[in-house]
Amino acid sequence: MLSVLLSGFLTFVSLNCENLFDCRHDTLKNDTEWLPDGDNHWTKTRYWRKVNNIGQEILACGSLTLGEGEVGQMPDLVALCEVENDSVLNDICGRSLLRNARYKYVATDSPDPRGVDVALLYSPYSFQLICHYPLRVAPLPDMHPTRDILYACGRLITGDTLHVYVVHAPSRSGGERVTRNHRLQVARRLTQSIDSLRSVSQQALIVVAGDFNDFGSAPSLKLLEEAGLREVSRGARGENGAEATYRHQGEWNMLDHIFASPTLADRVEGCQIFDAPFLLELDETYGGVKPRRSYLGPRYLGGFSDHLPLVARFRLR
């Protein structure tokens, strides 16, 4: 605890966990493929291996050297995408390799048909939670209900208040152009909330993170920049061959992003993709490396996630 208080840095991780479901059926959700007798044969053994893999991955993110930040500093905040429910988060925080870190969490309970949600893990030693709530995204006529945006704010060790938004925008399934407005709808809801926040506190410290399912100069990302946010993850690379957080058919794509308000962006020490060798495997089809994922279609691979985590470190003073 003392090392966290004296470090003067905040370490923030953003990670898509790739379908972290429990093994129990939620009668209100379409989660049958993630049951022991489902298409993916999602057994307790596979589930617990996945939970510990995610725990190991988060722990290891603290080993990155970013600017003057200390090596081995546990992440203070972790934005998670593709987690199913409280049961999964309880297991990550209390029964995985993370159990001694004493993380707490807040999460959404979204109308997503499969039951996919987002969450924020936080260390109570460096982030004292003040409040949190979901932001519901009104679906367009051609759009399925999607994940809520998670809003949480807390007090830092400096006494400043940090406002955090966790996003998992709709996928590109069906085509990028066809689904573009779906992701724009999420961005509009997000910027609406940020505008309301700034009407009360113009210099508010804000972090927005998650899987935006967009990259480059996509309209949804441009909208966030027009709202005055800066992407601190722009140009982030790994140390072991990762050029982005996600790889599809040999091409690296930056689907995951971390944005910050200008005051906080000025304090960033660095942002990097965490691509430790244990998170990678050889891409035998296209060459190079790719994330060591849990599944490829229905085939179980026993890995970590199809996304690599982003790690950003901010100066607190």
XYZ file of C-alpha atoms in Angstrom:
317
model
C 0.000 0.000 0.000
C 2.771 2.448 0.973
C 4.583 2.028 -2.364
C 1.367 2.893 -4.207
C 0.857 6.026 -2.136
C 4.416 7.238 -2.663
C 4.790 6.351 -6.333
C 2.971 9.421 -7.683
C 1.739 7.471 -10.704
C -1.553 5.930 -11.798
C -1.384 2.777 -13.943
C -4.443 2.142 -16.124
C -5.080 -1.064 -18.116
C -7.694 -1.703 -20.789
C -8.396 -5.315 -21.798
C -11.013 -7.197 -23.810
C -11.176 -10.618 -22.104
C -12.676 -12.521 -25.071
C -15.902 -14.119 -23.909
C -15.337 -14.534 -20.188
C -18.559 -16.377 -19.352
C -19.346 -18.549 -16.359
C -20.718 -22.063 -16.875
C -24.267 -21.374 -15.718
C -27.239 -20.548 -17.917
C -28.879 -17.149 -17.548
C -32.449 -17.706 -18.698
C -32.704 -14.073 -19.810
C -29.642 -14.236 -22.069
C -28.482 -16.155 -25.128
C -25.471 -17.760 -23.457
C -26.089 -21.442 -24.236
C -22.907 -21.806 -26.319
C -20.945 -21.085 -23.120
C -22.254 -24.058 -21.152
C -20.625 -27.478 -20.631
C -23.031 -29.047 -23.140
C -22.968 -26.045 -25.477
C -21.203 -25.643 -28.795
C -17.962 -24.497 -27.127
C -18.008 -27.194 -24.404
C -17.277 -24.516 -21.800
C -16.451 -26.650 -18.747
C -15.484 -25.593 -15.237
C -11.908 -26.631 -15.944
C -11.722 -24.355 -18.975
C -13.460 -21.571 -17.091
C -11.025 -21.609 -14.162
C -8.076 -21.769 -16.498
C -9.417 -18.670 -18.244
C -10.014 -16.810 -14.965
C -6.454 -17.465 -13.831
C -5.089 -16.547 -17.256
C -6.799 -13.159 -17.069
C -5.531 -12.687 -13.526
C -1.985 -13.521 -14.601
C -2.247 -11.120 -17.529
C -3.400 -8.215 -15.367
C -0.705 -8.868 -12.765
C 1.987 -8.938 -15.431
C 0.869 -5.592 -16.890
C 2.504 -3.943 -13.891
C 5.926 -5.036 -15.104
C 6.055 -2.473 -17.927
C 8.431 0.458 -17.626
C 6.635 3.594 -18.830
C 8.427 6.879 -18.352
C 9.551 7.259 -14.754
C 6.875 4.942 -13.402
C 8.069 2.157 -11.150
C 8.510 -1.358 -12.491
C 6.272 -3.815 -10.679
C 3.565 -1.326 -9.761
C 0.217 -3.102 -9.752
C -2.370 -1.568 -12.087
C -4.583 0.852 -10.186
C -7.519 0.635 -12.600
C -8.440 -2.059 -15.121
C -11.195 -1.553 -17.704
C -12.565 -4.944 -18.786
C -14.744 -5.841 -21.781
C -16.572 -9.116 -22.498
C -17.249 -10.216 -18.933
C -20.582 -11.842 -18.234
C -21.613 -10.943 -14.687
C -20.837 -10.462 -10.994
C -19.993 -14.133 -10.587
C -17.119 -13.875 -13.063
C -15.816 -10.655 -11.510
C -15.994 -12.095 -8.003
C -13.871 -15.006 -9.171
C -11.310 -12.742 -10.868
C -10.954 -10.488 -7.829
C -11.278 -13.064 -5.075
C -10.323 -16.494 -6.377
C -7.813 -15.988 -9.181
C -4.117 -15.132 -9.118
C -5.308 -11.569 -8.421
C -6.838 -12.441 -5.057
C -4.045 -10.930 -2.954
C -4.285 -7.599 -4.813
C -7.662 -6.934 -3.131
C -9.252 -5.334 -6.157
C -12.860 -4.231 -5.988
C -15.079 -3.794 -9.027
C -18.136 -2.151 -10.521
C -19.931 -3.443 -13.604
C -22.899 -2.967 -15.894
C -25.938 -5.205 -16.405
C -26.658 -4.468 -20.044
C -29.442 -5.459 -22.447
C -26.846 -7.093 -24.725
C -28.550 -10.287 -25.997
C -25.617 -12.541 -25.046
C -25.143 -10.984 -21.618
C -21.785 -9.383 -22.395
C -20.889 -6.509 -20.076
C -18.066 -4.160 -19.119
C -16.450 -3.628 -15.732
C -13.868 -1.598 -13.879
C -11.489 -3.182 -11.390
C -9.967 -0.697 -8.988
C -7.506 -0.704 -6.127
C -9.195 0.905 -3.104
C -5.743 2.081 -1.995
C -5.417 4.456 -4.943
C -9.012 5.014 -6.121
C -11.760 5.632 -3.569
C -15.039 5.035 -5.375
C -17.557 7.887 -5.080
C -20.287 6.723 -7.440
C -20.964 4.683 -10.551
C -23.833 4.028 -12.927
C -24.549 2.678 -16.418
C -25.269 4.846 -19.438
C -27.903 3.151 -21.580
C -27.436 3.496 -25.341
C -30.726 3.851 -27.213
C -30.582 1.411 -30.157
C -31.177 2.621 -33.684
C -33.990 0.936 -35.693
C -31.558 -1.519 -37.339
C -29.524 -2.152 -34.186
C -29.681 -4.808 -31.477
C -29.535 -3.588 -27.866
C -25.896 -3.062 -27.026
C -23.618 -2.848 -23.993
C -24.138 -0.028 -21.537
C -21.290 2.421 -21.027
C -19.970 2.223 -17.473
C -19.339 5.503 -15.658
C -17.412 5.565 -12.388
C -15.756 8.357 -10.457
C -13.421 8.190 -7.502
C -10.986 10.179 -5.435
C -7.267 9.766 -6.120
C -4.528 9.932 -3.490
C -3.923 13.559 -4.523
C -7.504 14.464 -3.605
C -8.449 14.949 -7.276
C -11.546 13.269 -8.679
C -11.068 10.959 -11.654
C -13.975 10.212 -13.994
C -13.755 6.899 -15.885
C -15.875 5.608 -18.772
C -15.610 1.999 -19.994
C -16.890 1.315 -23.513
C -17.528 -1.778 -25.609
C -18.996 -0.548 -28.884
C -20.992 -2.762 -31.293
C -19.016 -5.085 -33.518
C -18.434 -4.823 -37.248
C -20.350 -8.043 -37.891
C -22.313 -7.490 -41.094
C -19.784 -4.990 -42.445
C -18.046 -1.848 -41.245
C -20.185 0.543 -43.293
C -23.460 -1.129 -42.306
C -22.625 -0.997 -38.588
C -20.823 2.370 -38.529
C -23.830 4.275 -37.188
C -24.160 1.772 -34.345
C -20.735 2.751 -33.030
C -21.472 6.404 -33.661
C -24.581 6.051 -31.513
C -22.393 4.863 -28.624
C -19.982 7.752 -29.179
C -22.872 10.240 -29.157
C -24.153 8.891 -25.838
C -20.663 9.050 -24.394
C -19.948 12.607 -25.489
C -23.376 13.692 -24.221
C -22.389 12.519 -20.747
C -18.956 14.133 -20.979
C -20.502 17.443 -22.053
C -22.797 17.305 -19.012
C -19.850 16.583 -16.753
C -17.845 19.480 -18.161
C -20.735 21.875 -17.702
C -20.165 21.363 -13.972
C -16.366 20.896 -13.972
C -14.597 22.259 -17.052
C -11.193 20.863 -16.009
C -12.476 17.428 -14.996
C -9.933 14.591 -15.188
C -11.465 12.036 -17.571
C -10.345 8.654 -18.926
C -12.322 6.786 -21.584
C -11.184 3.260 -22.407
C -12.324 -0.003 -23.921
C -12.990 -1.817 -27.178
C -14.374 0.678 -29.692
C -14.383 -1.799 -32.623
C -13.020 1.085 -34.703
C -9.550 2.233 -35.619
C -7.729 4.931 -37.544
C -9.844 7.951 -38.379
C -13.239 6.279 -37.882
C -16.148 8.695 -37.325
C -16.806 7.412 -33.791
C -13.219 8.146 -32.747
C -13.259 11.532 -34.462
C -16.359 12.435 -32.465
C -14.483 11.833 -29.208
C -11.627 14.042 -30.365
C -14.095 16.760 -31.384
C -15.435 16.548 -27.825
C -11.995 17.580 -26.595
C -10.517 14.195 -25.695
C -7.032 13.122 -26.755
C -6.079 9.561 -27.589
C -3.112 8.698 -25.370
C -2.897 5.223 -26.942
C -2.271 6.564 -30.446
C 0.854 4.952 -31.858
C 1.149 2.450 -28.997
C 3.199 -0.620 -29.856
C 4.426 -3.725 -28.079
C 7.956 -4.840 -27.366
C 7.622 -8.287 -28.940
C 6.048 -7.683 -32.331
C 2.543 -6.414 -31.619
C 1.658 -3.455 -33.841
C -1.864 -3.132 -32.417
C -4.111 -4.865 -29.896
C -5.907 -7.200 -32.339
C -4.844 -9.238 -35.371
C -7.122 -10.601 -38.084
C -5.880 -12.510 -41.135
C -2.365 -11.211 -40.667
C -3.337 -7.544 -40.213
C -2.920 -5.697 -36.927
C -5.830 -3.397 -36.010
C -6.117 -1.032 -33.042
C -9.670 -1.689 -31.874
C -8.899 -0.798 -28.245
C -8.183 2.789 -27.219
C -7.554 5.006 -24.215
C -8.628 8.655 -24.382
C -8.070 11.341 -21.765
C -9.079 14.916 -21.119
C -6.322 17.428 -22.021
C -5.224 18.061 -18.433
C -4.767 14.354 -17.811
C -3.323 13.640 -21.265
C -0.558 16.143 -20.482
C 0.408 13.940 -17.539
C 0.793 10.682 -19.469
C 4.183 9.034 -19.014
C 3.564 6.543 -21.766
C 1.137 4.055 -23.243
C 2.130 0.661 -24.561
C 0.633 -2.598 -25.755
C 1.538 -5.343 -23.319
C 2.679 -8.206 -25.543
C 4.725 -10.392 -23.218
C 5.829 -13.619 -24.959
C 3.383 -15.743 -22.947
C 0.491 -13.756 -24.512
C 1.663 -14.461 -28.069
C 1.996 -17.373 -30.455
C 3.414 -17.764 -33.943
C 1.062 -16.968 -36.802
C 1.770 -19.974 -38.977
C -0.467 -18.769 -41.812
C 0.588 -15.126 -42.191
C 3.910 -15.002 -40.369
C 4.925 -13.016 -37.332
C 3.026 -13.327 -34.057
C -0.573 -13.000 -32.946
C -2.437 -12.940 -29.606
C -2.725 -16.324 -27.920
C -6.483 -16.545 -27.765
C -8.919 -18.858 -25.959
C -10.926 -19.991 -28.972
C -10.694 -19.929 -32.740
C -14.277 -20.468 -33.805
C -15.432 -23.553 -31.858
C -11.851 -24.829 -31.414
C -10.498 -24.473 -27.889
C -6.932 -23.178 -27.749
C -6.565 -22.545 -24.016
C -5.004 -19.105 -24.347
C -5.686 -15.691 -22.857
C -7.604 -13.397 -25.213
C -7.813 -12.421 -28.875
C -6.975 -8.858 -27.730
C -3.799 -7.623 -26.090
C -4.022 -5.173 -23.178
C -3.185 -1.493 -23.336
C -1.262 -0.046 -20.397
C -1.087 3.711 -19.749
C 0.682 5.445 -16.876
C -0.165 8.943 -15.671
C 1.664 11.280 -13.306
C -0.534 12.273 -10.383
C 1.404 15.401 -9.458
